[in-house]
Short mmCIF file of C-alpha atoms and ligand atoms in Angstrom, two decimals:
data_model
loop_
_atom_site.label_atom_id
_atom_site.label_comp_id
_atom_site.label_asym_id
_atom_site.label_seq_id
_atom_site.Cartn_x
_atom_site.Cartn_y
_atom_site.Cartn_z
CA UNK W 1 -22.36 -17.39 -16.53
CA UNK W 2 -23.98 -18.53 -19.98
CA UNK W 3 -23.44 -15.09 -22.21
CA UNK W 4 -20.96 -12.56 -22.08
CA UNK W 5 -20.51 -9.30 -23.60
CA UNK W 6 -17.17 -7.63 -23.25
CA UNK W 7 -15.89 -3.69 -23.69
CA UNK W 8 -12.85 -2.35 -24.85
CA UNK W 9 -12.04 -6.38 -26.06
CA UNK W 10 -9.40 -5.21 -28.22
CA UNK W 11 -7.09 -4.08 -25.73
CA UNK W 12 -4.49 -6.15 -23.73
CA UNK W 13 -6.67 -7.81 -21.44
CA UNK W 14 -9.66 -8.30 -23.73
CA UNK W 15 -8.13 -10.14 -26.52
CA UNK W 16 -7.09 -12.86 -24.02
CA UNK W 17 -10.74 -12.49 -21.75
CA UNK W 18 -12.17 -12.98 -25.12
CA UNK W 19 -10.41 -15.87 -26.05
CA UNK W 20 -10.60 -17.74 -22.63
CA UNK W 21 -14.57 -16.76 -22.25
CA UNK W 22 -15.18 -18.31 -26.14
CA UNK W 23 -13.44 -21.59 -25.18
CA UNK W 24 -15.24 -22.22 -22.34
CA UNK W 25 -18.60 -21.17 -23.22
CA UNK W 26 -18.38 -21.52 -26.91
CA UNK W 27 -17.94 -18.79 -29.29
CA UNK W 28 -21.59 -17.60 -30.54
CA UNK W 29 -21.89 -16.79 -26.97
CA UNK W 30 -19.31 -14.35 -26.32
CA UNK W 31 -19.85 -10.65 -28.11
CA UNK W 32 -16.70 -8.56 -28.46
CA UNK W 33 -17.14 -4.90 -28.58
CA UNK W 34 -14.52 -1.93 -29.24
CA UNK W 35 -14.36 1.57 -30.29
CA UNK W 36 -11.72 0.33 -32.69
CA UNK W 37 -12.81 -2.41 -34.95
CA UNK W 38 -9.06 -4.47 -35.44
CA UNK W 39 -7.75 -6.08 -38.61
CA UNK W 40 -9.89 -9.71 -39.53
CA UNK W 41 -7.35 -11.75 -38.22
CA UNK W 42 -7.15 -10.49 -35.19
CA UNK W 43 -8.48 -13.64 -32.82
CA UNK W 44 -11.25 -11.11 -31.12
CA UNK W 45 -12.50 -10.75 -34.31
CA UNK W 46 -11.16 -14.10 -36.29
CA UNK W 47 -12.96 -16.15 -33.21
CA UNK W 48 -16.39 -15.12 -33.22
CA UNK W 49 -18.84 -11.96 -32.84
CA UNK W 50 -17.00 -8.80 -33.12
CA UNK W 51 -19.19 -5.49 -33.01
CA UNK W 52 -17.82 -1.60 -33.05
CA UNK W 53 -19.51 -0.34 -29.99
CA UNK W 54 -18.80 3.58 -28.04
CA UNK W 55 -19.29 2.76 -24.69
CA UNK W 56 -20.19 5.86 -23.68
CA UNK W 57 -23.04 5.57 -26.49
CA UNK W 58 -25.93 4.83 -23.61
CA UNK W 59 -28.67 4.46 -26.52
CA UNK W 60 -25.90 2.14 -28.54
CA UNK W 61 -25.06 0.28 -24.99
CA UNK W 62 -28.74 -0.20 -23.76
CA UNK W 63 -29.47 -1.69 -27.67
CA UNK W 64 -26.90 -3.80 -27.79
CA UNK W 65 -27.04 -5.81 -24.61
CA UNK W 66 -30.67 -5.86 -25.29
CA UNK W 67 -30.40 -7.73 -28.08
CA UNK W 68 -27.26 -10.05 -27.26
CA UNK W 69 -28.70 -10.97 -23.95
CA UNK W 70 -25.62 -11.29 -22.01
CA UNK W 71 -25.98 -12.36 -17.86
CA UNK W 72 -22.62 -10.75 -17.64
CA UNK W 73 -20.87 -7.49 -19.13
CA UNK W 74 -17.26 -7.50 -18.69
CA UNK W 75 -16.19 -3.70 -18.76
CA UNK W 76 -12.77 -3.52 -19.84
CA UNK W 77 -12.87 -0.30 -22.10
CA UNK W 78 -10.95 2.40 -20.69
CA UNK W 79 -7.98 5.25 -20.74
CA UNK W 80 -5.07 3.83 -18.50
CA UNK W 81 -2.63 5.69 -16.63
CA UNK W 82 0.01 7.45 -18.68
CA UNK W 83 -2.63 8.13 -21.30
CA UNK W 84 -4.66 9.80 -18.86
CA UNK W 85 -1.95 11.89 -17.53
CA UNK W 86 -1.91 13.61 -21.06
CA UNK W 87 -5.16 13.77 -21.73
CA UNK W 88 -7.12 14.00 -17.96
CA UNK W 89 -10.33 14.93 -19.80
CA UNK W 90 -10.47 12.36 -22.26
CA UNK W 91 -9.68 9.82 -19.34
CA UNK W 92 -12.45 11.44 -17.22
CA UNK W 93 -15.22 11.19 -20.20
CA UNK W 94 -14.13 7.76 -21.02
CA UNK W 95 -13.72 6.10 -17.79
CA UNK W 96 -16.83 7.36 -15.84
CA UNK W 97 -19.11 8.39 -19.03
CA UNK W 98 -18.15 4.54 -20.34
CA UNK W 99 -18.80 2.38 -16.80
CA UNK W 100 -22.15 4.91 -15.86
CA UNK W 101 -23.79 3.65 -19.46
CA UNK W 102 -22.52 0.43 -19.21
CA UNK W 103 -24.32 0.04 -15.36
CA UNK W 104 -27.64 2.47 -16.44
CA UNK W 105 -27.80 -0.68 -19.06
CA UNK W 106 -27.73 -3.02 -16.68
CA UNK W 107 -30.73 -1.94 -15.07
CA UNK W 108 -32.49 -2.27 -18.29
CA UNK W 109 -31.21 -5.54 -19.45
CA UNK W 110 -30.26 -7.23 -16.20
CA UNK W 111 -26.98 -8.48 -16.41
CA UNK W 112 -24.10 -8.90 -13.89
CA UNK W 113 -20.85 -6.31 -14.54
CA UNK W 114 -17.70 -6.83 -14.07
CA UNK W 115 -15.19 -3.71 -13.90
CA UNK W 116 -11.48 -3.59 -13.28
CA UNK W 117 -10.19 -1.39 -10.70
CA UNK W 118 -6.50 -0.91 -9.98
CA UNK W 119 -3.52 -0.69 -8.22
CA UNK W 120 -3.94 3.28 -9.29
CA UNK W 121 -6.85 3.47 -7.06
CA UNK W 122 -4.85 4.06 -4.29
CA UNK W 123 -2.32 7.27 -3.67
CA UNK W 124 0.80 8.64 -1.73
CA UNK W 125 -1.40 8.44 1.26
CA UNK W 126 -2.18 4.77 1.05
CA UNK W 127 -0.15 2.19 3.14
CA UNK W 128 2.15 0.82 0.67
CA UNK W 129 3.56 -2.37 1.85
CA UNK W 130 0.93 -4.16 2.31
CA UNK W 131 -1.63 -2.35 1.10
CA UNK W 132 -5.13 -3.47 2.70
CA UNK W 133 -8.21 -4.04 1.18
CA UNK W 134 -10.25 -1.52 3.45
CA UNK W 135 -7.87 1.70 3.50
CA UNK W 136 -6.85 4.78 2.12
CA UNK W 137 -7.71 6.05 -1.64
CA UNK W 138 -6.63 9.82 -2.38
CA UNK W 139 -4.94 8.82 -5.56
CA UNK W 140 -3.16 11.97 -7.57
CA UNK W 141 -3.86 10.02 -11.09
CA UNK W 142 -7.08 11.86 -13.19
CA UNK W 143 -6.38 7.71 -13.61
CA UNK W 144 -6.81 7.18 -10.10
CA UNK W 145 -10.02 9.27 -9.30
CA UNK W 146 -11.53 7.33 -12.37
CA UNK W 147 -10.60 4.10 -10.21
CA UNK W 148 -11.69 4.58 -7.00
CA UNK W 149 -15.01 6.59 -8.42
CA UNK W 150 -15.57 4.02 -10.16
CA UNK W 151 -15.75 1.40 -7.30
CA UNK W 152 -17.96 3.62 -5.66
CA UNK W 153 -20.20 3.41 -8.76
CA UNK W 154 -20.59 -0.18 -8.62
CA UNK W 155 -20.89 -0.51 -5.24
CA UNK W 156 -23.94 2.04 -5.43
CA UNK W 157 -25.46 0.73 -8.58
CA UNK W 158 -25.90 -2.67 -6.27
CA UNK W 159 -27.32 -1.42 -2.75
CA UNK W 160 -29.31 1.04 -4.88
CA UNK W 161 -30.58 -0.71 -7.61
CA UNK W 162 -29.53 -4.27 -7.17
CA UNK W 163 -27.25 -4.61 -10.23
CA UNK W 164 -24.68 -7.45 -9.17
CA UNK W 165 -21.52 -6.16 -9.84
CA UNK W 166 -17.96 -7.20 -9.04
CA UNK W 167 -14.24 -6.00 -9.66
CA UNK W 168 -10.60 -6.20 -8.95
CA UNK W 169 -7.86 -4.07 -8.07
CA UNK W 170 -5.29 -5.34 -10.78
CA UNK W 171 -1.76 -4.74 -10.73
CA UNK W 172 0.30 -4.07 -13.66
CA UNK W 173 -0.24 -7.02 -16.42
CA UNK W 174 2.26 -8.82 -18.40
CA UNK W 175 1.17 -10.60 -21.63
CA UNK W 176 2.37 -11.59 -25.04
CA UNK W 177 -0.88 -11.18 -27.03
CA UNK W 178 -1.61 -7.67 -27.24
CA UNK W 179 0.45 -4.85 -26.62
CA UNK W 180 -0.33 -2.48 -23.47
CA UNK W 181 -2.62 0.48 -23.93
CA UNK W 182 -0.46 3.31 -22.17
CA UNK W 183 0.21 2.52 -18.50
CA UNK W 184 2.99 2.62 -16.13
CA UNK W 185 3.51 -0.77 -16.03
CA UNK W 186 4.22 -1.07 -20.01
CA UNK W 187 7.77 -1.20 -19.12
CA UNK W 188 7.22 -4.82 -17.64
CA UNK W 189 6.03 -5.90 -21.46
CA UNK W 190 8.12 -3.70 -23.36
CA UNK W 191 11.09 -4.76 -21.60
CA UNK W 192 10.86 -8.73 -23.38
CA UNK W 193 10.18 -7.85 -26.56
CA UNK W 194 13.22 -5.65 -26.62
CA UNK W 195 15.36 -8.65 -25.17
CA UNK W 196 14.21 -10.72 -27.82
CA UNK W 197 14.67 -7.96 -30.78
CA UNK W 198 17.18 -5.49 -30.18
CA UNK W 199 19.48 -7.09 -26.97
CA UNK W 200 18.83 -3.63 -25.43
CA UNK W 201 16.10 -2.40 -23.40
CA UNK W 202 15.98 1.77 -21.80
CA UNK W 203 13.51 1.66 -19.04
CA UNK W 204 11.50 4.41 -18.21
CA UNK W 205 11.22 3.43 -14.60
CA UNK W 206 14.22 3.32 -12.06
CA UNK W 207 15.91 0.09 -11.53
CA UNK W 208 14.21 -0.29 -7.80
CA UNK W 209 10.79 0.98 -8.08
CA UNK W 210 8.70 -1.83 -6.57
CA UNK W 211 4.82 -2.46 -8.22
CA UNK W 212 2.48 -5.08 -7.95
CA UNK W 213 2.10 -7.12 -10.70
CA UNK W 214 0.39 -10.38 -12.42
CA UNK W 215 0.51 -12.63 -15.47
CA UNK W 216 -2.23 -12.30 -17.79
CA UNK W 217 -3.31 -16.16 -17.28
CA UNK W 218 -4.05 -15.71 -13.53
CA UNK W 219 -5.39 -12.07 -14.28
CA UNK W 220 -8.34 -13.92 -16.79
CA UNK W 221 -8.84 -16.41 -14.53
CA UNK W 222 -9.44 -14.03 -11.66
CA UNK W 223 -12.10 -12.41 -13.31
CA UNK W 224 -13.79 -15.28 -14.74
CA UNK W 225 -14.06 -17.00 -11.01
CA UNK W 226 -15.07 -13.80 -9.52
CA UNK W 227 -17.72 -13.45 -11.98
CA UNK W 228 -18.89 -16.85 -10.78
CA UNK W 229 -18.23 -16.70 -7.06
CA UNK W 230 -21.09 -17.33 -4.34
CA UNK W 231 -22.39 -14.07 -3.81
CA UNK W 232 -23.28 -15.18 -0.31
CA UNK W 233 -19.70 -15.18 0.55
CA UNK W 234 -18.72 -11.89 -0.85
CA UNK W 235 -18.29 -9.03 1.87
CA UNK W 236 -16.64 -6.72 -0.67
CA UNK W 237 -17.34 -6.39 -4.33
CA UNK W 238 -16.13 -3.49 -5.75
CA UNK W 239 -12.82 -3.62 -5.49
CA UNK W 240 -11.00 -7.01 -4.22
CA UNK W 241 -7.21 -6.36 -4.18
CA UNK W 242 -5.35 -9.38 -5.91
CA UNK W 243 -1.55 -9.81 -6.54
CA UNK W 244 0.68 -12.38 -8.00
CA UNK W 245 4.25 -10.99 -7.53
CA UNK W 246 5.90 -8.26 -6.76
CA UNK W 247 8.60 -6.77 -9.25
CA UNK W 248 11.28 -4.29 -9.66
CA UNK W 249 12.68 -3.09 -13.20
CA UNK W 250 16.43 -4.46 -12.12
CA UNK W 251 14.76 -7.64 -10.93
CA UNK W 252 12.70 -8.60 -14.22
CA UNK W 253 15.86 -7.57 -16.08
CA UNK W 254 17.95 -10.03 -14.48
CA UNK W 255 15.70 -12.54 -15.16
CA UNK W 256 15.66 -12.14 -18.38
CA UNK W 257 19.50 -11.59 -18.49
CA UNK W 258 19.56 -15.34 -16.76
CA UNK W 259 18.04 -16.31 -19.90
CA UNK W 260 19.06 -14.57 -22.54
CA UNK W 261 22.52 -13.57 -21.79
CA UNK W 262 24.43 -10.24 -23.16
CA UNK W 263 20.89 -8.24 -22.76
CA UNK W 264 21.69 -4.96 -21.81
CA UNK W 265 19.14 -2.88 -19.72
CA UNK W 266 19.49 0.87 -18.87
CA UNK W 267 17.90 3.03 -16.75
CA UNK W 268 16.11 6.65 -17.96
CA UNK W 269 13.46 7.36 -15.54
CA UNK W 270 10.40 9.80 -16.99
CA UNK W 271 9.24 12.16 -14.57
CA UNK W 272 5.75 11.58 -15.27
CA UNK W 273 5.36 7.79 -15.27
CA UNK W 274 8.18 7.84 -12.39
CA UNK W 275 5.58 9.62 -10.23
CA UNK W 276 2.84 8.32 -11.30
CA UNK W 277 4.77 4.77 -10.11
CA UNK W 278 6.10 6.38 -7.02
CA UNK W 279 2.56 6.85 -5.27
CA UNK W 280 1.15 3.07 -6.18
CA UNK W 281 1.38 0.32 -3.73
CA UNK W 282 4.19 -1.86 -3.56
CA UNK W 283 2.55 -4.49 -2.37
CA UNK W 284 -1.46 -5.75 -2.02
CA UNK W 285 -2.93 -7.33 0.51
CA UNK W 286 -5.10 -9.85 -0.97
CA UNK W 287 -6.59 -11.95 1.99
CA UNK W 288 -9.72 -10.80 1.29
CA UNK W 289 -10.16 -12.36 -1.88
CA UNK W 290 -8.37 -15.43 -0.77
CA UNK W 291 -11.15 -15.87 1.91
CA UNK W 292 -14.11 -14.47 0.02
CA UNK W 293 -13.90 -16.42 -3.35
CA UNK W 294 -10.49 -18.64 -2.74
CA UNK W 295 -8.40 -16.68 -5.10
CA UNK W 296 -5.09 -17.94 -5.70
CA UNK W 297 -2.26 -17.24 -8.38
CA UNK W 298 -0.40 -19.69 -10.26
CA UNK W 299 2.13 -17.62 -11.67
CA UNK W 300 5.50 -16.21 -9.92
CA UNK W 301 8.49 -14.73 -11.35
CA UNK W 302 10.19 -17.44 -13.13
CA UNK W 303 6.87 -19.36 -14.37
CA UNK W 304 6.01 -16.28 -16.11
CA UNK W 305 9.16 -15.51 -17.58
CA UNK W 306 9.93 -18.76 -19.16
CA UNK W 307 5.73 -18.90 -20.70
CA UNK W 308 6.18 -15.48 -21.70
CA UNK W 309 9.78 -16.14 -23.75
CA UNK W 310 8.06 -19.37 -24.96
CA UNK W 311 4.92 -17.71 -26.10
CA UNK W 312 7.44 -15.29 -27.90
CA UNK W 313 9.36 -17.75 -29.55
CA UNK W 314 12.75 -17.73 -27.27
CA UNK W 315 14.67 -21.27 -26.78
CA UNK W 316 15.77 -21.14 -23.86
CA UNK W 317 19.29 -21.53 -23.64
CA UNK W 318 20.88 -21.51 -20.11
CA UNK W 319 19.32 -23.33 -17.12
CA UNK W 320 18.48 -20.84 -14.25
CA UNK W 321 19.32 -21.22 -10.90
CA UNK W 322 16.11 -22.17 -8.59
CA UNK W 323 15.64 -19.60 -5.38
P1 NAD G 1 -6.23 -1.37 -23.14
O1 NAD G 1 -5.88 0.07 -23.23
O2 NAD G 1 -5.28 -2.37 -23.66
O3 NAD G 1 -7.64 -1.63 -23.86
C1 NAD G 1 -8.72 -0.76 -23.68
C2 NAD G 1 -9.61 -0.88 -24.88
O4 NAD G 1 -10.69 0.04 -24.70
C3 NAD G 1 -8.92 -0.50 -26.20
O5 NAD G 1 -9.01 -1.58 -27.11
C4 NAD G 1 -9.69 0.72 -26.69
O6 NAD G 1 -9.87 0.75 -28.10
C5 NAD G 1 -11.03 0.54 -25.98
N1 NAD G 1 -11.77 1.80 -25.81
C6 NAD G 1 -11.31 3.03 -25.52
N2 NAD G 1 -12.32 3.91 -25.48
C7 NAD G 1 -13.46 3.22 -25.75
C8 NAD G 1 -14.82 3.55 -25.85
N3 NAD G 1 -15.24 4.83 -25.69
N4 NAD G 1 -15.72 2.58 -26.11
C9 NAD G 1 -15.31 1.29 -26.29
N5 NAD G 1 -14.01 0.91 -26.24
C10 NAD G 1 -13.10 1.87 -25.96
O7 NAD G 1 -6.59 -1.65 -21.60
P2 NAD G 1 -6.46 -3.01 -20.79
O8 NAD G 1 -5.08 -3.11 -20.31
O9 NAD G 1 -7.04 -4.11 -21.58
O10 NAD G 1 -7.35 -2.65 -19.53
C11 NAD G 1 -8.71 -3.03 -19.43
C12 NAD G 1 -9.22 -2.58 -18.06
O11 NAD G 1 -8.39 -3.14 -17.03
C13 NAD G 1 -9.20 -1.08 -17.82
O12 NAD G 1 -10.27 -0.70 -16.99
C14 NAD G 1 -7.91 -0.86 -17.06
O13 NAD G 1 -7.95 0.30 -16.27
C15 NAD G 1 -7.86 -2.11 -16.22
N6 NAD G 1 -6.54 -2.44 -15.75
C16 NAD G 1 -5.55 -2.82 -16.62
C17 NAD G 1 -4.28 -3.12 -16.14
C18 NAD G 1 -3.17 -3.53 -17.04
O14 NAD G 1 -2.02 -3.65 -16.59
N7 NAD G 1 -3.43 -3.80 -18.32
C19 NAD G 1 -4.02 -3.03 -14.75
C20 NAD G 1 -5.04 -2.61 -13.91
C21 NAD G 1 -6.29 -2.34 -14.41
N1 LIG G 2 -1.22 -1.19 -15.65
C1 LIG G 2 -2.06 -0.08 -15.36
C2 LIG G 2 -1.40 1.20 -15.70
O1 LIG G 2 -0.19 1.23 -15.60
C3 LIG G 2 -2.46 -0.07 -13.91
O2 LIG G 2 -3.78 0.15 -13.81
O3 LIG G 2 -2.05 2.16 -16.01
#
């Protein structure tokens, strides 16, 4: 990877992608593109090349990547899940009009894409715990169709045309840069900064509803080695199932609690994001990427808690108990 243009760069994952990509491969070669151009300080913008780009523009997509030159696109823009619930259509247009552009492109231009898949590509039908790479996907999520449509997409776009492209079945992310663009994993973000300001936190997710999830660090990292993995090795390519940790509400709360004592967290389950939870995995199985392109994550539980309250400006003030 020498150039890299990335989608939707604004959003939670894309202002740290960006970031990451510009330090290793300097900034003049890293283009980040949005639908929404942020304020100038924002670091996507602050860092180095920031252009407004549609996505779903093809004319706008095929123009821009012709004249940037990247060797690889990461596609990050996109409606997420609770969004998508309340506006299906918008979700449909924007997810498949968006990655169908962004691969047509790549025919043109000849660059590598990377697209992120999820944990909402799989349904009520889906083994849950563990959930293998090579299974069932009848997800009930306008979301979820977008997903698993999606890695069909790709997977077409390379035995058709020979487009390389690669993705990942992320679970739900938990950073301290940007704020989450309307998922069902929110909660697991909104849940510190509420420690930290108000002492209180109402979760809209009941206390023992188990998810996949992942630190942003290892979720950056994931993509960047992917993007660079020996494509001899690769069996699967669109999507490898990765995972970090898995998490309940009442367990990231009393981590927090260890930490930050008198927090109080309570419990108001909505029935839309409750459902939408209820039919995801609770746990990935992730041996395929292990043995296809080594993946490994650094982060647990407590390693992300402390970076995260660190990154946010807590002291920490009690020592927690190890195991
Ligand atoms: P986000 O909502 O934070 O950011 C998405 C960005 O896309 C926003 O900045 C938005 O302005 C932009 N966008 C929307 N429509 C656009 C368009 N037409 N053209 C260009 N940009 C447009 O999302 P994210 O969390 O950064 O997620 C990025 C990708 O990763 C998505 O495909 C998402 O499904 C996937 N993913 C995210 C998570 C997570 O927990 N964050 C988990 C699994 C998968
Ligand atoms: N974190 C994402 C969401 O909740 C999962 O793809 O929508």
């Amino acid at each position: 990877m020498r150039r890299a243009l990335v989608t939707g760069a604004a959003g939670q994952i894309g202002t740290e992608l960006v970031q990451a990509l510009r330090a290793e491969l300097g900034s003049d070669r890293i283009l980040a593109t949005d639908l929404r151009e942020p304020d100038a300080d924002h670091p996507v913008v602050a860092g180095g090349p920031f252009q407004r780009l549609d996505c779903t523009d093809g004319d706008a997509m095929t123009r821009v990547t012709g004249s940037f030159g990247p060797d690889v696109v990461f596609h990050l823009a996109a409606i997420l899940s609770a969004v998508g619930e309340a506006h299906p259509e918008k979700a449909y247009a924007v997810n498949m009009g968006g990655l169908v552009q962004v691969l047509e492109a790549a025919r043109t231009n000849g660059y590598a894409v990377f697209t992120p898949s999820s944990i909402a590509a799989f349904g009520p039908g889906t083994p849950p715990d563990p959930t293998p790479q090579d299974t069932i996907q009848r997800p009930n999520t306008m979301y979820g169709v977008t997903k698993v449509a999606g890695e069909l997409l790709c997977d077409y776009y390379h035995h058709r045309f020979g487009v390389d492209t690669r993705g990942l079945r992320y679970p739900g992310l938990i950073s301290y840069s940007a704020p989450p663009g309307g998922g069902t994993t929110d909660y697991a973000v909104e849940i510190f900064h509420a420690a930290l300001e108000n002492g209180s936190y109402s979760c809209f997710l009941a206390p023992e509803t188990q998810l996949d999830m992942m630190y942003m660090p290892d979720a950056v990292r994931a993509a960047m080695e992917l993007m660079e993995a020996d494509p001899t090795r690769l069996r699967h390519r669109n999507a490898f199932n990765i995972t970090a940790m898995q998490l309940t509400p009442a367990q990231l709360a009393q981590a927090l609690q260890a930490r930050i004592p008198g927090f109080a967290v309570t419990y108001d389950p909505d029935p839309v994001r409750q459902a939408i939870a209820d039919s995801w995995p609770r746990r990935l199985d992730d041996s395929a990427a292990r043995e296809e392109w080594d993946w490994a994550p650094a982060y647990g539980l407590d390693e992300m808690v402390d970076d995260m309250l660190a990154h946010l400006g807590h002291p920490h003030t009690v020592d927690v108990p190890s195991g």
